[in-house]
CSV table of C-alpha atoms in Angstrom, one decimal:
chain,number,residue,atom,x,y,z
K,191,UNK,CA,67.9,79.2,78.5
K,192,UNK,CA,64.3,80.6,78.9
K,193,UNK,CA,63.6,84.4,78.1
K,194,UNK,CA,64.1,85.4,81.8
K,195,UNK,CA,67.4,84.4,82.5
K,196,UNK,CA,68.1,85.5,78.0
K,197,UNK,CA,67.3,88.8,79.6
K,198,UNK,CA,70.5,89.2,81.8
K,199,UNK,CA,72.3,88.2,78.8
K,200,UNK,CA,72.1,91.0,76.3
K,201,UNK,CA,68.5,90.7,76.1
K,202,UNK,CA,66.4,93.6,78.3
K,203,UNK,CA,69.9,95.0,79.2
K,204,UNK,CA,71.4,95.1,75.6
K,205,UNK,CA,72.5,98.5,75.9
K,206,UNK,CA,74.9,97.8,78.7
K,207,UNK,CA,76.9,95.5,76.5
K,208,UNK,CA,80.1,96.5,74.2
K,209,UNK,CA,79.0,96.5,70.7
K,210,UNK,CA,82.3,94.6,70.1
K,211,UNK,CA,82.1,91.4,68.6
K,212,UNK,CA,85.0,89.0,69.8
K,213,UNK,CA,87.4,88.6,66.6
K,214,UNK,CA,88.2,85.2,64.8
K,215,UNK,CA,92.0,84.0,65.5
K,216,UNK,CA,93.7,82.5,62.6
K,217,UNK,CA,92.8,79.2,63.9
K,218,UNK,CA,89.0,79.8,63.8
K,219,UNK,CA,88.6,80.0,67.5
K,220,UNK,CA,87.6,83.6,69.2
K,221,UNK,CA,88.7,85.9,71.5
K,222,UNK,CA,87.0,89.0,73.2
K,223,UNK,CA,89.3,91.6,72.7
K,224,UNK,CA,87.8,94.8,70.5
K,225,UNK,CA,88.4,96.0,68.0
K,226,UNK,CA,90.3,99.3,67.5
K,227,UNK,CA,87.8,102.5,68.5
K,228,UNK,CA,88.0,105.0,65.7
K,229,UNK,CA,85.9,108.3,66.3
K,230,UNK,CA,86.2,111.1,63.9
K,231,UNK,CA,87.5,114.4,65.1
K,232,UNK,CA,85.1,115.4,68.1
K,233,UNK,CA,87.2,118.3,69.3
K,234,UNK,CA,88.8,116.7,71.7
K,235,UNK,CA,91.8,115.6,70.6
K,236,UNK,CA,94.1,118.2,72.4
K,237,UNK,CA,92.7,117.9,75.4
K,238,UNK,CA,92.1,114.2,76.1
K,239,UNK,CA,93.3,110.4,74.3
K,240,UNK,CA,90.3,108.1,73.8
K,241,UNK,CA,91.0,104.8,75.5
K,242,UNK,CA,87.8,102.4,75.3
K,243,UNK,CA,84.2,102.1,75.2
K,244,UNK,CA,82.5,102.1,77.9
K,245,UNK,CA,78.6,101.6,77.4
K,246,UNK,CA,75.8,102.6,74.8
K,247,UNK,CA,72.6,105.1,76.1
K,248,UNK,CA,69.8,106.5,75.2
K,249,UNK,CA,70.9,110.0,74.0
K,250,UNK,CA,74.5,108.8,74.2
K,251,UNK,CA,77.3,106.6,74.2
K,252,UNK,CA,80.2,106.7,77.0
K,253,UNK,CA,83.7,106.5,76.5
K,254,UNK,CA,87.2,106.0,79.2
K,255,UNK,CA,89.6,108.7,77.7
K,256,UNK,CA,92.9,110.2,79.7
K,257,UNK,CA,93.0,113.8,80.3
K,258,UNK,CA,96.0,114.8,78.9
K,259,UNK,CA,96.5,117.8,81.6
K,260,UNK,CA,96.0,115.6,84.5
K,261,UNK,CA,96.7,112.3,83.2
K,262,UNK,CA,93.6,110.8,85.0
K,263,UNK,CA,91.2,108.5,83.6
K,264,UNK,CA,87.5,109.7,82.7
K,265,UNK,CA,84.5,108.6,81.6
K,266,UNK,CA,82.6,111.2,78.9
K,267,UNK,CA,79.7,111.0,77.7
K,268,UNK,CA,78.9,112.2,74.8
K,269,UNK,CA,76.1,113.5,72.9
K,270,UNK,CA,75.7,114.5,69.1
K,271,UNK,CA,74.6,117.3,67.7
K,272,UNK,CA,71.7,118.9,67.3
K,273,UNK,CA,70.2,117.7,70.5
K,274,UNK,CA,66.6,117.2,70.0
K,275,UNK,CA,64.6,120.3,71.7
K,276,UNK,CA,62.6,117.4,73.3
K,277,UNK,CA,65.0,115.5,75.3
K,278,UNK,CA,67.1,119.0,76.1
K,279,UNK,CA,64.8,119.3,79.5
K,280,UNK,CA,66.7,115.8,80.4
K,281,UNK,CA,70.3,116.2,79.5
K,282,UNK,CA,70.1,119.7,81.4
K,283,UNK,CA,68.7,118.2,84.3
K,284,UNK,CA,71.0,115.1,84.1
K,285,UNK,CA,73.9,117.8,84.1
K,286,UNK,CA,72.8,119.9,86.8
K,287,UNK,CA,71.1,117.4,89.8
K,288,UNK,CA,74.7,115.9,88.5
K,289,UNK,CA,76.7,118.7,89.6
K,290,UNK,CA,74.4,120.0,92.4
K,291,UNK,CA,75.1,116.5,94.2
K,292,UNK,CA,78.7,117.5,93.9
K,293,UNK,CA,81.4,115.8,95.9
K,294,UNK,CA,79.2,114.9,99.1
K,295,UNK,CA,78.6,110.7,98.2
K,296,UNK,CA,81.8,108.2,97.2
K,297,UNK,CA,79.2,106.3,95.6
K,298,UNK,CA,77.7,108.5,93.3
K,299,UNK,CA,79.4,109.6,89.9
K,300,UNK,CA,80.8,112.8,90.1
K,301,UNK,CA,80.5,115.3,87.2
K,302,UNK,CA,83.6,116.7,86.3
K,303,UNK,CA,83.1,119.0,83.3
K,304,UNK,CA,80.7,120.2,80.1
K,305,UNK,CA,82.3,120.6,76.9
K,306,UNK,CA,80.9,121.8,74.2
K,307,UNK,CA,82.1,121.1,70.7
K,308,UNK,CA,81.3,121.4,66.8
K,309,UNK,CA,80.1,118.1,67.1
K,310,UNK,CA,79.3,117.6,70.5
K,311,UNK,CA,78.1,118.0,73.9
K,312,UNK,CA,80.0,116.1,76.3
K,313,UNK,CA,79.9,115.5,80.0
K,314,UNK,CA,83.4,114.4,81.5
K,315,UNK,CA,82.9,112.3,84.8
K,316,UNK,CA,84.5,110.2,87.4
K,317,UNK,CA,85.6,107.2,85.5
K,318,UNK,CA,84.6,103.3,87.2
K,319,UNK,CA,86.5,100.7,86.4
K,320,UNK,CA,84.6,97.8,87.3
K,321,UNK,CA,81.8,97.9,84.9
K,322,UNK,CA,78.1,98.0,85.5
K,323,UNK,CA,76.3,95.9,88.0
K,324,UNK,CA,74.4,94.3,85.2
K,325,UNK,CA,77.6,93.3,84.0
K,326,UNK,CA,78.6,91.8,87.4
K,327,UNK,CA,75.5,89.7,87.6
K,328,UNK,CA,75.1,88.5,84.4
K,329,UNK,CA,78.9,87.0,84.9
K,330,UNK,CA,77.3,85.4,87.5
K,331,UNK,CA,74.3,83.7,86.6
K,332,UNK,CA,75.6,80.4,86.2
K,333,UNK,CA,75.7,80.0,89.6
K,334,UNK,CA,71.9,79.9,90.1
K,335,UNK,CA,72.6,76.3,88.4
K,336,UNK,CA,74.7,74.9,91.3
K,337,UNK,CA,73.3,77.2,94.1
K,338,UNK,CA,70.0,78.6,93.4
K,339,UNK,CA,71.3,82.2,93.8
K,340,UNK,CA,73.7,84.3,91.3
K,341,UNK,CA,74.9,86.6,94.3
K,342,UNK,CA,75.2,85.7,97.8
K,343,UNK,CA,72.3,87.1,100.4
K,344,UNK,CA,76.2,88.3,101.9
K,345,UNK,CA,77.1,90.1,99.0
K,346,UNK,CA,73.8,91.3,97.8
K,347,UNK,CA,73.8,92.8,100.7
K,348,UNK,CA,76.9,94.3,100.9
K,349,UNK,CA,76.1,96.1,97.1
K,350,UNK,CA,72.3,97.0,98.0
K,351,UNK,CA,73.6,99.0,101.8
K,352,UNK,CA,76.0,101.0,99.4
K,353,UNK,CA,72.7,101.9,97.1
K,354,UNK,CA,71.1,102.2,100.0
K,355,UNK,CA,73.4,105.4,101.2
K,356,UNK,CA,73.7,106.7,98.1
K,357,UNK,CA,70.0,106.8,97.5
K,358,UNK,CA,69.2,108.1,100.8
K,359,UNK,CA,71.8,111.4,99.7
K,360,UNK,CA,70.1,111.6,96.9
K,361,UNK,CA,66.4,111.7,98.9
K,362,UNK,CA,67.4,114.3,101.7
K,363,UNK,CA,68.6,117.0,98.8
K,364,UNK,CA,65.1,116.5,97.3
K,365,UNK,CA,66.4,114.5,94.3
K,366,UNK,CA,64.6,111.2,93.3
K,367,UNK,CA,66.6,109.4,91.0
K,368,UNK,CA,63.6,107.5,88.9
K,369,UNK,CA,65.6,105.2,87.0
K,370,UNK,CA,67.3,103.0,89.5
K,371,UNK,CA,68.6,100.3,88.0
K,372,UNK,CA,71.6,97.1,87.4
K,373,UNK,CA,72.6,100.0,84.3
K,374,UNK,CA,72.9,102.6,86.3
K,375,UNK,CA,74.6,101.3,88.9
K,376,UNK,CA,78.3,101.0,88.4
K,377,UNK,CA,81.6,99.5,90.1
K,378,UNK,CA,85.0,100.7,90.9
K,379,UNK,CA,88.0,98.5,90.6
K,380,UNK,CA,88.7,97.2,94.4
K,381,UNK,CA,88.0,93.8,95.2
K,382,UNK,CA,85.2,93.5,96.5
K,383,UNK,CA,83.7,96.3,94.4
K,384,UNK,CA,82.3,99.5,95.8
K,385,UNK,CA,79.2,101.4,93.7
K,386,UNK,CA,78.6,104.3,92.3
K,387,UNK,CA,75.3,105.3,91.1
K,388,UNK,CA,75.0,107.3,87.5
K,389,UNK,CA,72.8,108.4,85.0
K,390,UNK,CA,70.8,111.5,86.7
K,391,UNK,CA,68.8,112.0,83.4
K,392,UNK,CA,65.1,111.1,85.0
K,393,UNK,CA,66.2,112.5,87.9
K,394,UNK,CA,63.8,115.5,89.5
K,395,UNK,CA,63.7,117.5,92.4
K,396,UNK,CA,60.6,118.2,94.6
K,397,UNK,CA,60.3,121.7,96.8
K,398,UNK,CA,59.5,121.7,100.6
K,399,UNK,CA,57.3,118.6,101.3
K,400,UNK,CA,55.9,117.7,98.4
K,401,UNK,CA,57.7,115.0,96.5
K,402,UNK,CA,54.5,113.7,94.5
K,403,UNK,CA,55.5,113.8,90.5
K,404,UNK,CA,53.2,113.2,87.4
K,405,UNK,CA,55.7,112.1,84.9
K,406,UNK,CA,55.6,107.9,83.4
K,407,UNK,CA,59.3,107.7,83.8
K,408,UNK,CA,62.1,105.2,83.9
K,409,UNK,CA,62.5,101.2,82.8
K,410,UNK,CA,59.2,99.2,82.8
K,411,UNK,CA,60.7,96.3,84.7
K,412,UNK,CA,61.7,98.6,87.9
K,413,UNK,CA,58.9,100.9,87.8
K,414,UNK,CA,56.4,100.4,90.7
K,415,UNK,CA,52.7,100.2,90.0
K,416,UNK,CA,51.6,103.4,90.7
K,417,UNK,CA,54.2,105.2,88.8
K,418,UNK,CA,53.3,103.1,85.3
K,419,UNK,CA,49.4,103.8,86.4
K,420,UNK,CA,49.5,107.6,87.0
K,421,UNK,CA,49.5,107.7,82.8
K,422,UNK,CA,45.4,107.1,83.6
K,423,UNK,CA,44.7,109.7,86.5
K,424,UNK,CA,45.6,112.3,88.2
K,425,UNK,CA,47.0,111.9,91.3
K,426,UNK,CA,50.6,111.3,90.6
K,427,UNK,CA,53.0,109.2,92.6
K,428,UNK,CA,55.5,109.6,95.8
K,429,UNK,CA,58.4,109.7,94.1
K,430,UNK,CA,60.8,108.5,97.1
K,431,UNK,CA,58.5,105.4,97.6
K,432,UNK,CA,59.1,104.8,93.2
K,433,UNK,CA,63.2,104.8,94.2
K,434,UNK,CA,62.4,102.5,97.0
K,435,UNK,CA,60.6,99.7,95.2
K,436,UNK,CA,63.1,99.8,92.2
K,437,UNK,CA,65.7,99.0,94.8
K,438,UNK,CA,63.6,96.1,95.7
K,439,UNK,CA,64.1,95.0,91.8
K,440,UNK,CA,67.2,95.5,92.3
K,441,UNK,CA,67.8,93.7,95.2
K,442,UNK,CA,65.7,90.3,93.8
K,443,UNK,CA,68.3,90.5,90.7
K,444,UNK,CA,71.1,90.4,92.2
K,445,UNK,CA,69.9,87.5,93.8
K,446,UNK,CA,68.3,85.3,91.6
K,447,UNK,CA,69.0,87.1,88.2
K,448,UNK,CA,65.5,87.8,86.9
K,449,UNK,CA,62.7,90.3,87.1
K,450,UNK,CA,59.2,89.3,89.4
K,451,UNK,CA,57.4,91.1,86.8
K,452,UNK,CA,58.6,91.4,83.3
K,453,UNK,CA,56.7,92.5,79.9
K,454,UNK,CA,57.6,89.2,77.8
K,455,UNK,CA,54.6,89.3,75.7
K,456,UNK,CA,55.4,92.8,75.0
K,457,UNK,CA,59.4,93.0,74.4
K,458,UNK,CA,59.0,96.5,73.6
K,459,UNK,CA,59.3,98.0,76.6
K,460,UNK,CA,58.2,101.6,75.9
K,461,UNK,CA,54.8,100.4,74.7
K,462,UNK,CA,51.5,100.8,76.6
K,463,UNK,CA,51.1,97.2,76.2
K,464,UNK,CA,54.3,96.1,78.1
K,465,UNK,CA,53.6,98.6,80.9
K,466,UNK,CA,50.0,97.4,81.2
K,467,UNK,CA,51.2,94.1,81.4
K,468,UNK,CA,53.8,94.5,84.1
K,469,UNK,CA,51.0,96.7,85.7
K,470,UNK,CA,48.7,93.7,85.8
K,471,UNK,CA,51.2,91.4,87.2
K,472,UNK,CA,51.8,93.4,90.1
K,473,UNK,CA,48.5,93.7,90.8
K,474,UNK,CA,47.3,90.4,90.7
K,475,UNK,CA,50.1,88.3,92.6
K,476,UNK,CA,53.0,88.5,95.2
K,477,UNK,CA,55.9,88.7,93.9
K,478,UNK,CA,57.2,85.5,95.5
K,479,UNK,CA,54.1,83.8,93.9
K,480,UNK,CA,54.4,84.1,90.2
K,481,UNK,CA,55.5,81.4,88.2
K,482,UNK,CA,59.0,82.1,87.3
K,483,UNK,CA,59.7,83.3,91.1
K,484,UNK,CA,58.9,80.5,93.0
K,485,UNK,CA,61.7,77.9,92.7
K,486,UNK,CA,63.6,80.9,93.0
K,487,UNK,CA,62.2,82.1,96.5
K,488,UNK,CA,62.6,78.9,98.1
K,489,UNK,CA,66.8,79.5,98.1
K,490,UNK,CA,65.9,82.9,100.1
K,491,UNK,CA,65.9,83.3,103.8
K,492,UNK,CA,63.0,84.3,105.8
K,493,UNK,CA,63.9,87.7,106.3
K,494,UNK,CA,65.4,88.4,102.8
K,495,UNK,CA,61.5,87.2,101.8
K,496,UNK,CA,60.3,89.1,104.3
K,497,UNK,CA,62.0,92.2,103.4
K,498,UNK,CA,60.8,92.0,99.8
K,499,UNK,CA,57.1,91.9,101.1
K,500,UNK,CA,57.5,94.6,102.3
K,501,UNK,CA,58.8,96.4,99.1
K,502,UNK,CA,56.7,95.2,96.9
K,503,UNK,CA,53.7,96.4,98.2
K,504,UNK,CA,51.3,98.0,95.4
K,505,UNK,CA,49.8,100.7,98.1
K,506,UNK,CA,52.5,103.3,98.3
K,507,UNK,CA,51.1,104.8,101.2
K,508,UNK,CA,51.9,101.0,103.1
K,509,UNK,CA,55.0,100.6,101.4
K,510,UNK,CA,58.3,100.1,103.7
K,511,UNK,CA,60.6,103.6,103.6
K,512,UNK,CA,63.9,103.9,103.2
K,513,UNK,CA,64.3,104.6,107.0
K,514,UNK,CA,62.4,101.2,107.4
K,515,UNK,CA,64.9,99.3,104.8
K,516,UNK,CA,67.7,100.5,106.8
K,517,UNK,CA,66.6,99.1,110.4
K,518,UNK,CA,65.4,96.0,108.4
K,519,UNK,CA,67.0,92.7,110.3
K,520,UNK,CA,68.1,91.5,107.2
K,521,UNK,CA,70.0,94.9,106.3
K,522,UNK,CA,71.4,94.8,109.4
K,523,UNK,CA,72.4,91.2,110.0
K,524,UNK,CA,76.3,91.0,110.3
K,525,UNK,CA,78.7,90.4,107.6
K,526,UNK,CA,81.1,87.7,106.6
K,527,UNK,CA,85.0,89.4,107.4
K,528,UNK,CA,85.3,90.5,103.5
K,529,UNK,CA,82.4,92.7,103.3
K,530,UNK,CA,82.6,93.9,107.1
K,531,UNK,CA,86.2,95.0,106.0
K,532,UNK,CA,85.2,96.7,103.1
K,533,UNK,CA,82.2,98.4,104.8
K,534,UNK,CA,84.1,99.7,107.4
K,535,UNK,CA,86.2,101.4,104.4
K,536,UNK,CA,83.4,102.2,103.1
K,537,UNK,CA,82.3,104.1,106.3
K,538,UNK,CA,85.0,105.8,106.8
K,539,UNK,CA,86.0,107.4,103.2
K,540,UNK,CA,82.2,108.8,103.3
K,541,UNK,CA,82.4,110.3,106.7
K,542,UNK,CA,86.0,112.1,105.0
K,543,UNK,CA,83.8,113.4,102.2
K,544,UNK,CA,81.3,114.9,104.6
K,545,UNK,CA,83.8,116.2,106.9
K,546,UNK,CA,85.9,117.9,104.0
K,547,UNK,CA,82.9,118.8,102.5
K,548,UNK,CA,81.3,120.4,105.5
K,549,UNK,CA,83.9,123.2,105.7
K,550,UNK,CA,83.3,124.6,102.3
K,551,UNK,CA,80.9,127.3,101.6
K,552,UNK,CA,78.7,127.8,98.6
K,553,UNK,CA,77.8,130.6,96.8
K,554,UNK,CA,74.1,130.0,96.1
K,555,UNK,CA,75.0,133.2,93.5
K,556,UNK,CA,77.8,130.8,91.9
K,557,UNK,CA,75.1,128.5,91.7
K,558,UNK,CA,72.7,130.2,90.1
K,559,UNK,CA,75.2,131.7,87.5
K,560,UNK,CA,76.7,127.7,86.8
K,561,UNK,CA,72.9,126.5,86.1
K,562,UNK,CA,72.3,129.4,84.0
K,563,UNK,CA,75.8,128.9,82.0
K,564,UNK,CA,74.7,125.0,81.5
K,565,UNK,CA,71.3,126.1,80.4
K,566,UNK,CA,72.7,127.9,77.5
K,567,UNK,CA,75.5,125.6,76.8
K,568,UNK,CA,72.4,122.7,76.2
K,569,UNK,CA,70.4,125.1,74.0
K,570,UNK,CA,73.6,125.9,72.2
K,571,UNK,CA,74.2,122.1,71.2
K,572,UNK,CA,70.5,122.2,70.1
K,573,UNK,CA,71.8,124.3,67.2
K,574,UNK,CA,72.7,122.3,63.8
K,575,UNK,CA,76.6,122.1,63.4
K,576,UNK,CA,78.0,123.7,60.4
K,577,UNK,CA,77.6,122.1,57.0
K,578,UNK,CA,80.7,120.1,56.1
K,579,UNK,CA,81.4,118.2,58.9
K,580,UNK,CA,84.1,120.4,59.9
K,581,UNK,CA,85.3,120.2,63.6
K,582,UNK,CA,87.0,122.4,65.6
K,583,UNK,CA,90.3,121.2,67.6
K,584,UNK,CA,89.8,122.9,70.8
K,585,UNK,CA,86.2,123.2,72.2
K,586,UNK,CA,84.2,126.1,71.8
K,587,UNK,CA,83.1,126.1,75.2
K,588,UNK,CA,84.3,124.2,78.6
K,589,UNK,CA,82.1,124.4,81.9
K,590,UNK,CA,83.5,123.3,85.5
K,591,UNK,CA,81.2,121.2,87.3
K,592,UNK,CA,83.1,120.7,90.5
K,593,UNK,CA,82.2,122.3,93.8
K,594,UNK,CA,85.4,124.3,93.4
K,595,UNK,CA,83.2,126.3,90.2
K,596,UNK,CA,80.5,127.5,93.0
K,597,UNK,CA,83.1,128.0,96.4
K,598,UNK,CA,82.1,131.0,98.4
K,599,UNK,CA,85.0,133.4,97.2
K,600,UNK,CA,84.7,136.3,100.0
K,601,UNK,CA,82.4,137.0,102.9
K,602,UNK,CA,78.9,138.4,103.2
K,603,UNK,CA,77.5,136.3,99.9
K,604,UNK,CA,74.1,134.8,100.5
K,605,UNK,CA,75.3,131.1,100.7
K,606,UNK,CA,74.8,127.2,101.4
K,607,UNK,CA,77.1,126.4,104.6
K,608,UNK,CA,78.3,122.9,104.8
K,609,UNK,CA,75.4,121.0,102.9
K,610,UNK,CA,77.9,119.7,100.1
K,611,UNK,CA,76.7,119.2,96.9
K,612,UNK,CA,73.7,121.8,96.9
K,613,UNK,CA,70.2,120.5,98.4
K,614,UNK,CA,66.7,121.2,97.2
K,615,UNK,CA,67.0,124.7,98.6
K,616,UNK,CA,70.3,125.7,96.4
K,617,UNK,CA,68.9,124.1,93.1
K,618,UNK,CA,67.8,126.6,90.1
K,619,UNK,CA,65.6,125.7,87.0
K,620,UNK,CA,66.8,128.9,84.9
K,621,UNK,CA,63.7,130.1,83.2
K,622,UNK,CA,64.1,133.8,82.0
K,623,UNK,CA,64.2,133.9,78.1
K,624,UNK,CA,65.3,129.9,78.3
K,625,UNK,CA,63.4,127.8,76.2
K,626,UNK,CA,62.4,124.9,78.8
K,627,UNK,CA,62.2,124.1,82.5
K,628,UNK,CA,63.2,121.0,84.3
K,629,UNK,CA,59.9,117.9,83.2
């Protein structure tokens, strides 16, 4: 197995994998189930009953527990203290763009709850079933043996026209995601699978028109070249177009299971060396050219090829749009009777979720007062807990992220009516006497 395809196998997306290792039988052989999950006291133990692992990030791991009041399944995350003053910016922006996109998608996560404990901050979400997507393909890979592709053109392209809706939510309320990727994309449990995008923490928003950001931000192997060369000038990058050719990373994974431009000399992906390297790739050949990508290609059809051209284009300003994608023949060709079905599902729970969300009203003052609340529930976890290890059994402090928290409760408020989930225009970076503004 070369170091491309090693790299949908725990290699570049290690931290998607259970750390559990399968368990000898008495006969010798192995099987995969974990073993037991033992967590000291977190504070949560009266409230919710942890079920399972769920995945390992980069400020925290995420758990399926039941809550106990409602008896529902839900995903926390959760997050030891003292959080790092450094990374606080991005766990209280992961938290808020979280909330703020609020009910309005079915296939973004939806943040339930903050808690804050002795020991931790946690975020309680919408709990998927199915696993990640890099889960889902890297099941798959064998099939590029007998068929050249992992996924299906079919169902590639019944996963990337979900994305593409949920990214396009996420674009016209101002918010670029910035780390799109197989992690952060994750499945429910129907058959075929539905998506739901997660992991808000590189997230950003942009005010009025101007969506160009300075920050080198997100996984190497997604990022587009403009975004890993803005650490060498000044003129920062369009941060839709970023989202738009990490979908186009996306989409070429699904299909063939491995990256068109990868740091292998570099493994170390937060290195200058890797990005530079990636960088230079991009630069210097089509994507359908390079080595590794060519055998590859020749499975693809014309328009999928087509379609990735005009992604992977290195001049942002010539780069397809997300509009563009979406009128793309190949995005639009018809689909087999499975994915039409679910896709007409599909189409009809969002329009629900837009038509139930469109008769709410939001108090842009309940907003305010929610982002200023999280604020100081983040700078709170910053502090040391006390000495001892000693937990409390109930949290110290709990924090509704639902759009029920930020309801218009009585005429005449100054409010947000019908938008759902609190656009650009209804988003608040506290500042006064906090210690740090959104990155």
């Amino acid at each position: 197995m070369d170091k491309r395809m090693h790299a949908l196998n725990g290699g570049q997306f290690a931290d998607s994998f259970s750390p559990f290792e399968p368990q000898p039988r008495e006969d010798g052989s192995v099987h995969s189930k974990p073993k037991p999950i033992e967590l000291p006291d977190i504070g949560l133990k009266d409230t919710h009953k942890l079920i399972q692992f769920l995945g390992r990030g980069g400020t925290g791991n995420t758990y399926e527990y039941k809550d106990l009041e409602t008896g529902q399944a839900v995903a926390i995350k959760l997050i030891a203290r003292p959080i790092p003053k450094v990374i606080m910016p991005n766990i209280f922006r992961e938290i808020r763009i979280q909330a703020e996109l609020g009910e309005g998608h079915v296939s973004i996560i939806n943040a339930k709850e903050a808690i804050l404990t002795e020991s931790h901050l946690a975020l309680v979400m919408e709990c998927a079933h199915g696993g990640s997507l890099t889960n889902y393909v890297s099941d798959r890979v064998g099939r590029a043996r007998e068929t050249g592709l992992v996924l299906t053109e079919e169902e590639a392209r019944f996963f990337f026209r979900q994305f593409l809706s949920a990214v396009e939510y996420c674009h016209a309320r101002n918010v670029a995601h910035r780390d799109l990727k197989l992690d952060n994309t994750l499945l429910d449990g129907s058959d075929p699978p539905m998506i739901k995008l997660c992991d808000f923490g590189f997230a950003k928003n942009w005010q009025g028109e101007d969506n160009n950001m300075y920050t080198v931000i997100g996984t190497p192997v997604y990022m587009s070249p403009e975004l890993i060369h803005s650490r060498n000038d000044t003129k920062g990058y369009d941060a839709q177009s970023v989202d738009v050719w990490a979908g186009g990373v996306l989409l070429i994974v699904m299909l063939v299971g491995r990256f068109p431009f990868d740091h292998l000399d570099h493994p170390n992906p937060q290195t200058y060396e890797a990005h530079m390297e990636i960088w230079q790739q991009q630069s210097r050949s089509r994507w359908a050219e390079i080595p590794h990508m060519k055998h590859a290609v020749e499975r693809l059809s014309a328009e999928c090829i087509d379609l990735l051209d005009k992604i992977f284009v290195t001049d942002e300003k010539k780069r397809i749009t997300l509009q563009q994608i979406k009128e793309h023949p190949w995005v639009m060709r018809p689909q087999p009777p499975l994915y039409a079905k679910a896709e007409e599902k599909f189409v009809k729970e969002q329009a629900r979720v837009e038509e139930f969300v469109g008769r709410r009203t939001l108090s842009l003052a309940a907003i305010r007062q929610r982002a200023e609340d999280l604020q100081q529930m983040v700078e709170a976890a910053g502090a040391r807990p006390p000495e001892g290890g000693a937990t409390m059994t109930v949290p110290i402090k709990r924090l509704n992220l639902t759009e029920e928290s930020v309801v218009q409760p009585a005429e005449g408020e100054d409010s947000n009516n019908g938008l759902g989930g609190s656009p650009a225009a209804a988003s608040f970076e506290p500042q006064a006497g906090g210690s740090f503004q959104q990155g």
